[in-house]
mmCIF file of C-alpha atoms in Angstrom:
data_model
loop_
_atom_site.group_PDB
_atom_site.id
_atom_site.type_symbol
_atom_site.label_atom_id
_atom_site.label_comp_id
_atom_site.label_asym_id
_atom_site.label_seq_id
_atom_site.Cartn_x
_atom_site.Cartn_y
_atom_site.Cartn_z
ATOM 1 C CA MET N 23 -19.116 109.687 78.072
ATOM 2 C CA THR N 24 -15.793 107.864 76.949
ATOM 3 C CA MET N 25 -14.158 108.012 73.884
ATOM 4 C CA ARG N 26 -13.061 104.991 71.849
ATOM 5 C CA LEU N 27 -9.846 105.079 69.491
ATOM 6 C CA LYS N 28 -9.909 103.678 66.002
ATOM 7 C CA GLN N 29 -7.722 100.682 66.036
ATOM 8 C CA THR N 30 -5.617 102.387 63.139
ATOM 9 C CA HIS N 31 -5.287 105.089 65.546
ATOM 10 C CA ILE N 32 -3.236 103.655 68.033
ATOM 11 C CA PRO N 33 0.321 103.317 66.346
ATOM 12 C CA CYS N 34 0.120 107.052 65.445
ATOM 13 C CA LEU N 35 -0.544 108.201 69.237
ATOM 14 C CA VAL N 36 2.523 105.410 69.892
ATOM 15 C CA LEU N 37 4.677 106.813 67.637
ATOM 16 C CA ALA N 38 3.774 110.416 69.011
ATOM 17 C CA ALA N 39 4.287 109.680 72.828
ATOM 18 C CA SER N 40 7.985 108.146 71.881
ATOM 19 C CA LEU N 41 8.472 111.541 69.920
ATOM 20 C CA ILE N 42 7.894 113.879 73.099
ATOM 21 C CA ALA N 43 9.554 111.284 75.034
ATOM 22 C CA ALA N 44 13.050 110.975 73.227
ATOM 23 C CA GLY N 45 12.612 114.973 73.109
ATOM 24 C CA ALA N 46 12.340 115.145 76.455
ATOM 25 C CA LEU N 47 15.651 113.117 76.982
ATOM 26 C CA LEU N 48 17.614 114.700 74.809
ATOM 27 C CA GLY N 49 16.603 118.057 75.928
ATOM 28 C CA PRO N 50 16.645 121.060 73.450
ATOM 29 C CA PRO N 51 18.514 120.754 69.826
ATOM 30 C CA ALA N 52 22.257 121.159 69.053
ATOM 31 C CA ALA N 53 23.333 124.620 67.671
ATOM 32 C CA VAL N 54 23.471 124.141 63.944
ATOM 33 C CA ALA N 55 27.114 123.399 62.114
ATOM 34 C CA GLN N 56 28.694 126.417 60.579
ATOM 35 C CA SER N 57 28.611 125.417 56.810
ATOM 36 C CA SER N 58 32.408 126.134 55.439
ATOM 37 C CA SER N 59 31.089 128.130 52.696
ATOM 38 C CA GLU N 60 30.084 130.326 54.419
ATOM 39 C CA LYS N 61 31.146 133.187 56.096
ATOM 40 C CA LEU N 62 30.943 134.129 59.770
ATOM 41 C CA LEU N 63 29.769 137.656 60.913
ATOM 42 C CA CYS N 64 29.471 139.123 64.341
ATOM 43 C CA VAL N 65 27.132 141.749 65.560
ATOM 44 C CA THR N 66 28.687 145.107 65.978
ATOM 45 C CA ALA N 67 25.720 147.141 67.238
ATOM 46 C CA ALA N 68 25.098 147.142 70.867
ATOM 47 C CA ARG N 69 21.466 146.191 69.568
ATOM 48 C CA ALA N 70 20.338 144.666 66.438
ATOM 49 C CA ASN N 71 16.865 143.499 64.921
ATOM 50 C CA LEU N 72 16.732 140.261 62.561
ATOM 51 C CA ARG N 73 13.764 140.511 60.418
ATOM 52 C CA SER N 74 12.263 138.647 58.037
ATOM 53 C CA GLY N 75 12.818 140.275 55.197
ATOM 54 C CA PRO N 76 14.745 142.829 53.912
ATOM 55 C CA ALA N 77 13.179 145.915 54.757
ATOM 56 C CA THR N 78 12.834 147.672 58.196
ATOM 57 C CA ASP N 79 9.210 147.242 57.694
ATOM 58 C CA SER N 80 9.626 143.648 57.962
ATOM 59 C CA ARG N 81 8.712 141.722 61.178
ATOM 60 C CA VAL N 82 10.995 142.167 63.779
ATOM 61 C CA ASN N 83 12.275 138.061 64.519
ATOM 62 C CA TRP N 84 14.844 138.249 66.736
ATOM 63 C CA ILE N 85 16.810 141.072 69.223
ATOM 64 C CA VAL N 86 19.968 140.247 69.152
ATOM 65 C CA TYR N 87 22.907 142.209 71.151
ATOM 66 C CA LYS N 88 26.769 143.022 70.209
ATOM 67 C CA HIS N 89 29.324 139.645 69.354
ATOM 68 C CA MET N 90 25.883 137.699 68.630
ATOM 69 C CA PRO N 91 27.487 135.302 65.573
ATOM 70 C CA LEU N 92 25.510 134.857 62.420
ATOM 71 C CA THR N 93 26.447 133.371 58.887
ATOM 72 C CA LEU N 94 26.050 134.877 55.552
ATOM 73 C CA VAL N 95 23.983 132.704 53.680
ATOM 74 C CA GLU N 96 23.357 135.815 51.048
ATOM 75 C CA LYS N 97 23.265 139.621 50.025
ATOM 76 C CA LYS N 98 20.743 141.831 48.848
ATOM 77 C CA GLU N 99 21.852 145.593 48.229
ATOM 78 C CA GLN N 100 22.237 146.247 51.675
ATOM 79 C CA TRP N 101 20.864 143.431 53.946
ATOM 80 C CA LEU N 102 22.308 140.338 54.458
ATOM 81 C CA ARG N 103 20.068 136.925 54.964
ATOM 82 C CA VAL N 104 21.908 135.403 57.848
ATOM 83 C CA ARG N 105 21.639 132.273 59.569
ATOM 84 C CA ASP N 106 21.787 132.186 63.601
ATOM 85 C CA VAL N 107 22.833 129.530 66.280
ATOM 86 C CA ASP N 108 19.450 127.535 65.612
ATOM 87 C CA GLY N 109 19.581 127.887 62.137
ATOM 88 C CA ASP N 110 16.837 129.941 61.465
ATOM 89 C CA LEU N 111 17.216 132.593 58.441
ATOM 90 C CA HIS N 112 16.582 136.229 58.980
ATOM 91 C CA TRP N 113 17.328 139.146 57.082
ATOM 92 C CA ILE N 114 19.490 141.793 59.392
ATOM 93 C CA PHE N 115 21.557 145.744 57.365
ATOM 94 C CA GLU N 116 25.059 145.589 56.457
ATOM 95 C CA SER N 117 26.295 148.125 58.812
ATOM 96 C CA LEU N 118 25.224 146.187 61.887
ATOM 97 C CA VAL N 119 27.576 143.381 61.681
ATOM 98 C CA SER N 120 31.437 142.864 60.685
ATOM 99 C CA ASP N 121 33.618 139.828 59.637
ATOM 100 C CA LYS N 122 36.605 141.986 61.039
ATOM 101 C CA GLU N 123 36.596 139.775 64.534
ATOM 102 C CA ASP N 124 35.515 136.401 65.963
ATOM 103 C CA CYS N 125 32.832 135.944 68.249
ATOM 104 C CA VAL N 126 30.261 133.298 69.546
ATOM 105 C CA THR N 127 27.769 132.766 71.617
ATOM 106 C CA ILE N 128 26.540 129.959 74.443
ATOM 107 C CA VAL N 129 24.506 127.066 73.405
ATOM 108 C CA SER N 130 24.020 125.183 76.817
ATOM 109 C CA ASP N 131 21.059 126.899 78.925
ATOM 110 C CA LEU N 132 23.808 127.579 81.291
ATOM 111 C CA ALA N 133 27.806 127.502 81.125
ATOM 112 C CA ASN N 134 30.285 128.120 84.053
ATOM 113 C CA ILE N 135 33.004 131.113 82.389
ATOM 114 C CA ARG N 136 36.365 130.843 84.354
ATOM 115 C CA ARG N 137 38.977 132.966 84.722
ATOM 116 C CA GLY N 138 41.322 130.295 83.000
ATOM 117 C CA PRO N 139 41.788 127.369 80.686
ATOM 118 C CA GLY N 140 40.550 124.346 82.731
ATOM 119 C CA THR N 141 37.869 123.111 85.445
ATOM 120 C CA ASN N 142 41.018 123.577 87.934
ATOM 121 C CA PHE N 143 40.453 127.648 87.468
ATOM 122 C CA LYS N 144 37.983 128.714 89.506
ATOM 123 C CA LYS N 145 33.973 129.504 88.432
ATOM 124 C CA TRP N 146 34.133 133.412 88.175
ATOM 125 C CA PHE N 147 30.540 133.328 87.049
ATOM 126 C CA SER N 148 27.877 131.614 84.952
ATOM 127 C CA VAL N 149 26.071 132.750 82.190
ATOM 128 C CA LYS N 150 22.560 131.849 80.073
ATOM 129 C CA ARG N 151 21.885 130.622 76.287
ATOM 130 C CA TYR N 152 22.527 132.976 73.859
ATOM 131 C CA THR N 153 24.996 135.207 75.723
ATOM 132 C CA SER N 154 27.699 136.211 73.334
ATOM 133 C CA PHE N 155 31.324 137.328 73.388
ATOM 134 C CA ARG N 156 34.309 138.489 71.598
ATOM 135 C CA LYS N 157 36.784 135.277 71.232
ATOM 136 C CA THR N 158 40.299 136.319 71.561
ATOM 137 C CA GLY N 159 41.778 132.528 70.914
ATOM 138 C CA SER N 160 41.614 129.271 72.736
ATOM 139 C CA GLU N 161 44.106 126.854 74.257
ATOM 140 C CA LYS N 162 43.703 123.217 73.914
ATOM 141 C CA GLN N 163 39.399 122.636 74.731
ATOM 142 C CA TRP N 164 39.047 125.853 76.263
ATOM 143 C CA VAL N 165 37.817 129.482 74.350
ATOM 144 C CA ARG N 166 38.601 132.509 75.261
ATOM 145 C CA VAL N 167 36.725 135.183 75.124
ATOM 146 C CA GLU N 168 35.901 139.137 76.350
ATOM 147 C CA TYR N 169 33.688 141.281 77.263
ATOM 148 C CA GLU N 170 34.371 144.897 78.471
ATOM 149 C CA GLY N 171 37.887 144.256 78.347
ATOM 150 C CA GLU N 172 37.679 141.602 81.322
ATOM 151 C CA VAL N 173 39.059 138.070 80.108
ATOM 152 C CA MET N 174 37.642 134.553 80.679
ATOM 153 C CA TRP N 175 37.178 131.306 79.374
ATOM 154 C CA VAL N 176 34.297 128.758 78.392
ATOM 155 C CA PHE N 177 34.774 125.415 77.672
ATOM 156 C CA HIS N 178 34.513 124.725 73.426
ATOM 157 C CA THR N 179 31.482 122.316 73.211
ATOM 158 C CA LEU N 180 29.233 125.189 74.992
ATOM 159 C CA VAL N 181 29.812 127.640 72.570
ATOM 160 C CA TRP N 182 29.100 127.961 68.579
ATOM 161 C CA PRO N 183 30.563 128.418 66.284
ATOM 162 C CA THR N 184 32.114 124.860 67.040
ATOM 163 C CA GLN N 185 36.288 125.391 68.020
ATOM 164 C CA SER N 186 38.589 123.585 66.403
#
């Protein structure tokens, strides 16, 4: 048996197909821009739970690791409501983050890590999206990062928060 669509459904299907095709061409959404009024925080714990509410019995939305950047949205007692790289809101316990250091996370599916600030420097290795580092500086369009004492470089468009 063949199913027939009403004429009124066809424009909706065309629109849906167009949106799906556009999403496939554009790829994953870009990282959310950091608001100038939101304070940058870095996860200081080796591992931290981002929760749906300000309590230890709230659902864990995402487990993140040291140096994951977050932006502060609000504070409720010892809990902080934060925005992540994708713009999603979570709660984290205050003692698991600090505003005393800079950090960045990778926003592309794969990013080349180099030994110096430029494509003329040899690619050291590649890292996946959400890999996070302590930011220690920048030079032109390159961000200087460290991990376990090793200094490395990544191009500025591959990290969040965006670098100026």
